[in-house]
Amino acid sequence: MTQTRDYLLIFDFDGVLADSEVLANIVLAAWVTELGLPTTLEESYERYMGKRAPEVIAAVENELGIKLPDNSLEQYQLRTLERFRRDLQPVAGARQFLDQFTDSPKCIASSSSPERLDTCIDILDLNKDFGENVFSANLVANGKPAPDIFLYAAEQMQMEPVKAIVIEDSVSGIAAGRAAGMTVVGP
């Protein structure tokens, strides 16, 4: 078993621990298409990946030139969670990786909403790995690529940012980790 007591492991969630990026973007592309803006899976990735849900809604409204109904965010999130309950899987190798660091301080710092994180963590049975150490970008002023969520996570975990290792898969998340002064591992 590998130990990193001197370092904090900060995991992004979607695409790092949960194979949720494809599912979420399939739902998002279909939903935006229904709203009147034909959108492929690839376009959904390009336009919205790494953004918080309210930022996605604002981008869609801007692209369509309309104000969406007040319940749009809720409807999009409900569709996404339904899809996760049916099809969500862990990223290949994630469980084995986590098992190597059972005694190491670790947390999740994600752009996903608290509700989405809670649902996915339950589905994937990750509660024992992270407990209360799950932080949503909804808790900070600025989402990725700003460093806010990673700095917040390090503060909550009582670890200096320089002693944090961010495991990230998105361009905005990698930029956020670097801006926080942390070591970043990603593609």
Tab-separated table of C-alpha atoms in Angstrom:
chain	number	residue	atom	x	y	z
A	1	MET	CA	0.000	0.000	0.000
A	2	THR	CA	1.413	3.388	-1.013
A	3	GLN	CA	1.253	6.203	1.535
A	4	THR	CA	1.342	9.948	0.872
A	5	ARG	CA	0.680	11.382	4.337
A	6	ASP	CA	2.819	14.409	3.499
A	7	TYR	CA	0.657	15.193	0.481
A	8	LEU	CA	-3.024	15.700	-0.159
A	9	LEU	CA	-4.558	13.922	-3.146
A	10	ILE	CA	-7.282	16.047	-4.741
A	11	PHE	CA	-9.380	14.194	-7.279
A	12	ASP	CA	-11.550	15.783	-9.896
A	13	PHE	CA	-14.648	13.609	-10.165
A	14	ASP	CA	-16.197	13.455	-13.625
A	15	GLY	CA	-13.840	11.631	-15.965
A	16	VAL	CA	-11.328	10.841	-13.203
A	17	LEU	CA	-13.304	8.663	-10.781
A	18	ALA	CA	-16.674	8.417	-12.524
A	19	ASP	CA	-17.110	7.639	-16.203
A	20	SER	CA	-19.726	10.361	-16.297
A	21	GLU	CA	-18.456	12.852	-18.863
A	22	VAL	CA	-19.842	10.917	-21.831
A	23	LEU	CA	-23.209	10.297	-20.153
A	24	ALA	CA	-23.607	13.906	-19.002
A	25	ASN	CA	-22.660	15.266	-22.410
A	26	ILE	CA	-25.001	12.872	-24.238
A	27	VAL	CA	-27.849	14.173	-22.074
A	28	LEU	CA	-26.718	17.772	-22.508
A	29	ALA	CA	-26.355	17.530	-26.303
A	30	ALA	CA	-29.850	16.013	-26.616
A	31	TRP	CA	-31.355	18.633	-24.304
A	32	VAL	CA	-29.727	21.600	-26.089
A	33	THR	CA	-30.817	20.114	-29.435
A	34	GLU	CA	-34.415	19.892	-28.122
A	35	LEU	CA	-34.177	23.557	-27.126
A	36	GLY	CA	-33.438	24.460	-30.753
A	37	LEU	CA	-29.652	24.405	-31.046
A	38	PRO	CA	-28.574	21.185	-32.805
A	39	THR	CA	-25.602	19.930	-30.783
A	40	THR	CA	-23.426	16.854	-31.215
A	41	LEU	CA	-21.622	15.065	-28.407
A	42	GLU	CA	-18.322	16.571	-29.573
A	43	GLU	CA	-19.812	20.086	-29.622
A	44	SER	CA	-21.145	19.571	-26.120
A	45	TYR	CA	-17.634	18.678	-24.932
A	46	GLU	CA	-16.136	21.730	-26.643
A	47	ARG	CA	-18.720	24.204	-25.386
A	48	TYR	CA	-19.573	23.021	-21.887
A	49	MET	CA	-17.038	20.570	-20.439
A	50	GLY	CA	-15.667	21.674	-17.076
A	51	LYS	CA	-18.348	24.308	-16.499
A	52	ARG	CA	-20.726	24.439	-13.570
A	53	ALA	CA	-24.395	23.797	-14.427
A	54	PRO	CA	-25.474	27.462	-14.038
A	55	GLU	CA	-22.654	28.451	-16.414
A	56	VAL	CA	-23.926	25.877	-18.922
A	57	ILE	CA	-27.455	27.308	-18.679
A	58	ALA	CA	-26.102	30.842	-19.223
A	59	ALA	CA	-24.081	29.685	-22.246
A	60	VAL	CA	-27.106	27.928	-23.760
A	61	GLU	CA	-29.267	31.013	-23.212
A	62	ASN	CA	-26.612	33.174	-24.843
A	63	GLU	CA	-26.272	30.851	-27.842
A	64	LEU	CA	-30.047	30.621	-28.315
A	65	GLY	CA	-30.622	34.301	-27.585
A	66	ILE	CA	-33.481	33.480	-25.196
A	67	LYS	CA	-34.162	33.195	-21.491
A	68	LEU	CA	-34.872	29.588	-20.541
A	69	PRO	CA	-37.689	28.710	-18.129
A	70	ASP	CA	-36.785	29.016	-14.440
A	71	ASN	CA	-36.859	25.237	-13.977
A	72	SER	CA	-34.393	24.520	-16.830
A	73	LEU	CA	-31.442	23.844	-14.560
A	74	GLU	CA	-33.508	21.481	-12.429
A	75	GLN	CA	-34.850	19.652	-15.505
A	76	TYR	CA	-31.381	19.230	-16.992
A	77	GLN	CA	-30.009	17.929	-13.681
A	78	LEU	CA	-32.906	15.482	-13.249
A	79	ARG	CA	-32.322	14.033	-16.730
A	80	THR	CA	-28.613	13.680	-16.019
A	81	LEU	CA	-29.131	11.958	-12.663
A	82	GLU	CA	-31.660	9.552	-14.218
A	83	ARG	CA	-29.076	8.585	-16.821
A	84	PHE	CA	-26.414	8.133	-14.134
A	85	ARG	CA	-28.682	5.850	-12.105
A	86	ARG	CA	-29.032	3.618	-15.172
A	87	ASP	CA	-25.551	3.670	-16.658
A	88	LEU	CA	-22.867	5.241	-14.440
A	89	GLN	CA	-19.660	3.252	-14.018
A	90	PRO	CA	-16.337	4.007	-12.356
A	91	VAL	CA	-13.428	4.992	-14.578
A	92	ALA	CA	-11.408	1.879	-15.389
A	93	GLY	CA	-8.726	1.416	-12.738
A	94	ALA	CA	-10.111	4.042	-10.353
A	95	ARG	CA	-10.984	1.536	-7.611
A	96	GLN	CA	-7.557	-0.099	-7.790
A	97	PHE	CA	-5.861	3.284	-7.641
A	98	LEU	CA	-7.877	4.402	-4.614
A	99	ASP	CA	-7.104	1.133	-2.848
A	100	GLN	CA	-3.400	1.999	-2.996
A	101	PHE	CA	-3.980	5.147	-0.932
A	102	THR	CA	-6.375	4.040	1.808
A	103	ASP	CA	-4.461	5.832	4.584
A	104	SER	CA	-3.612	8.960	2.614
A	105	PRO	CA	-5.493	12.242	2.946
A	106	LYS	CA	-7.674	12.691	-0.101
A	107	CYS	CA	-10.714	14.582	-1.274
A	108	ILE	CA	-12.816	15.357	-4.315
A	109	ALA	CA	-12.939	18.885	-5.782
A	110	SER	CA	-15.392	19.030	-8.672
A	111	SER	CA	-17.366	21.431	-10.833
A	112	SER	CA	-20.409	19.195	-10.328
A	113	SER	CA	-23.262	20.227	-8.073
A	114	PRO	CA	-23.486	18.787	-4.557
A	115	GLU	CA	-26.599	16.809	-5.563
A	116	ARG	CA	-24.875	15.284	-8.555
A	117	LEU	CA	-21.793	14.403	-6.502
A	118	ASP	CA	-23.868	12.837	-3.722
A	119	THR	CA	-25.843	10.727	-6.179
A	120	CYS	CA	-22.777	9.549	-8.081
A	121	ILE	CA	-20.764	8.788	-4.943
A	122	ASP	CA	-23.654	6.662	-3.681
A	123	ILE	CA	-23.999	4.862	-7.016
A	124	LEU	CA	-20.258	4.103	-7.130
A	125	ASP	CA	-20.000	3.331	-3.396
A	126	LEU	CA	-17.228	5.876	-2.790
A	127	ASN	CA	-18.471	7.123	0.591
A	128	LYS	CA	-15.938	5.027	2.492
A	129	ASP	CA	-13.116	6.540	0.440
A	130	PHE	CA	-14.010	10.211	0.831
A	131	GLY	CA	-16.658	10.636	3.547
A	132	GLU	CA	-17.334	14.346	3.999
A	133	ASN	CA	-14.270	15.337	1.979
A	134	VAL	CA	-16.237	16.111	-1.176
A	135	PHE	CA	-16.238	19.720	-2.369
A	136	SER	CA	-18.362	21.215	-5.119
A	137	ALA	CA	-17.413	24.364	-7.015
A	138	ASN	CA	-20.819	25.634	-5.892
A	139	LEU	CA	-19.020	26.431	-2.609
A	140	VAL	CA	-16.682	28.994	-4.199
A	141	ALA	CA	-17.015	32.212	-6.170
A	142	ASN	CA	-15.336	31.091	-9.376
A	143	GLY	CA	-15.340	27.761	-11.171
A	144	LYS	CA	-12.432	26.187	-13.011
A	145	PRO	CA	-10.115	27.430	-14.572
A	146	ALA	CA	-9.965	29.679	-11.500
A	147	PRO	CA	-8.102	27.923	-8.656
A	148	ASP	CA	-10.862	28.572	-6.081
A	149	ILE	CA	-12.176	25.011	-5.655
A	150	PHE	CA	-8.708	23.509	-5.246
A	151	LEU	CA	-7.618	26.185	-2.778
A	152	TYR	CA	-10.848	25.673	-0.847
A	153	ALA	CA	-10.320	21.911	-0.743
A	154	ALA	CA	-6.750	22.289	0.534
A	155	GLU	CA	-7.928	24.710	3.217
A	156	GLN	CA	-10.702	22.360	4.329
A	157	MET	CA	-8.235	19.478	4.437
A	158	GLN	CA	-5.752	21.663	6.372
A	159	MET	CA	-2.972	21.196	3.850
A	160	GLU	CA	-0.803	23.801	2.157
A	161	PRO	CA	-1.563	24.085	-1.580
A	162	VAL	CA	2.058	23.314	-2.444
A	163	LYS	CA	1.586	19.887	-0.794
A	164	ALA	CA	-1.443	18.997	-2.903
A	165	ILE	CA	-1.494	16.728	-5.939
A	166	VAL	CA	-4.450	17.333	-8.259
A	167	ILE	CA	-5.634	14.462	-10.446
A	168	GLU	CA	-7.555	16.091	-13.272
A	169	ASP	CA	-8.715	15.354	-16.823
A	170	SER	CA	-9.938	18.679	-18.212
A	171	VAL	CA	-8.013	21.625	-19.614
A	172	SER	CA	-9.811	24.029	-17.265
A	173	GLY	CA	-9.119	21.771	-14.271
A	174	ILE	CA	-5.434	21.453	-15.117
A	175	ALA	CA	-5.218	25.245	-15.419
A	176	ALA	CA	-7.009	25.622	-12.060
A	177	GLY	CA	-4.645	23.226	-10.306
A	178	ARG	CA	-1.595	24.979	-11.704
A	179	ALA	CA	-3.004	28.397	-10.776
A	180	ALA	CA	-3.454	27.078	-7.210
A	181	GLY	CA	0.276	26.261	-7.102
A	182	MET	CA	-0.369	22.524	-6.891
A	183	THR	CA	1.214	19.592	-8.689
A	184	VAL	CA	-1.175	18.455	-11.409
A	185	VAL	CA	-1.400	14.986	-12.896
A	186	GLY	CA	-3.493	14.667	-16.028
A	187	PRO	CA	-3.470	14.036	-19.737
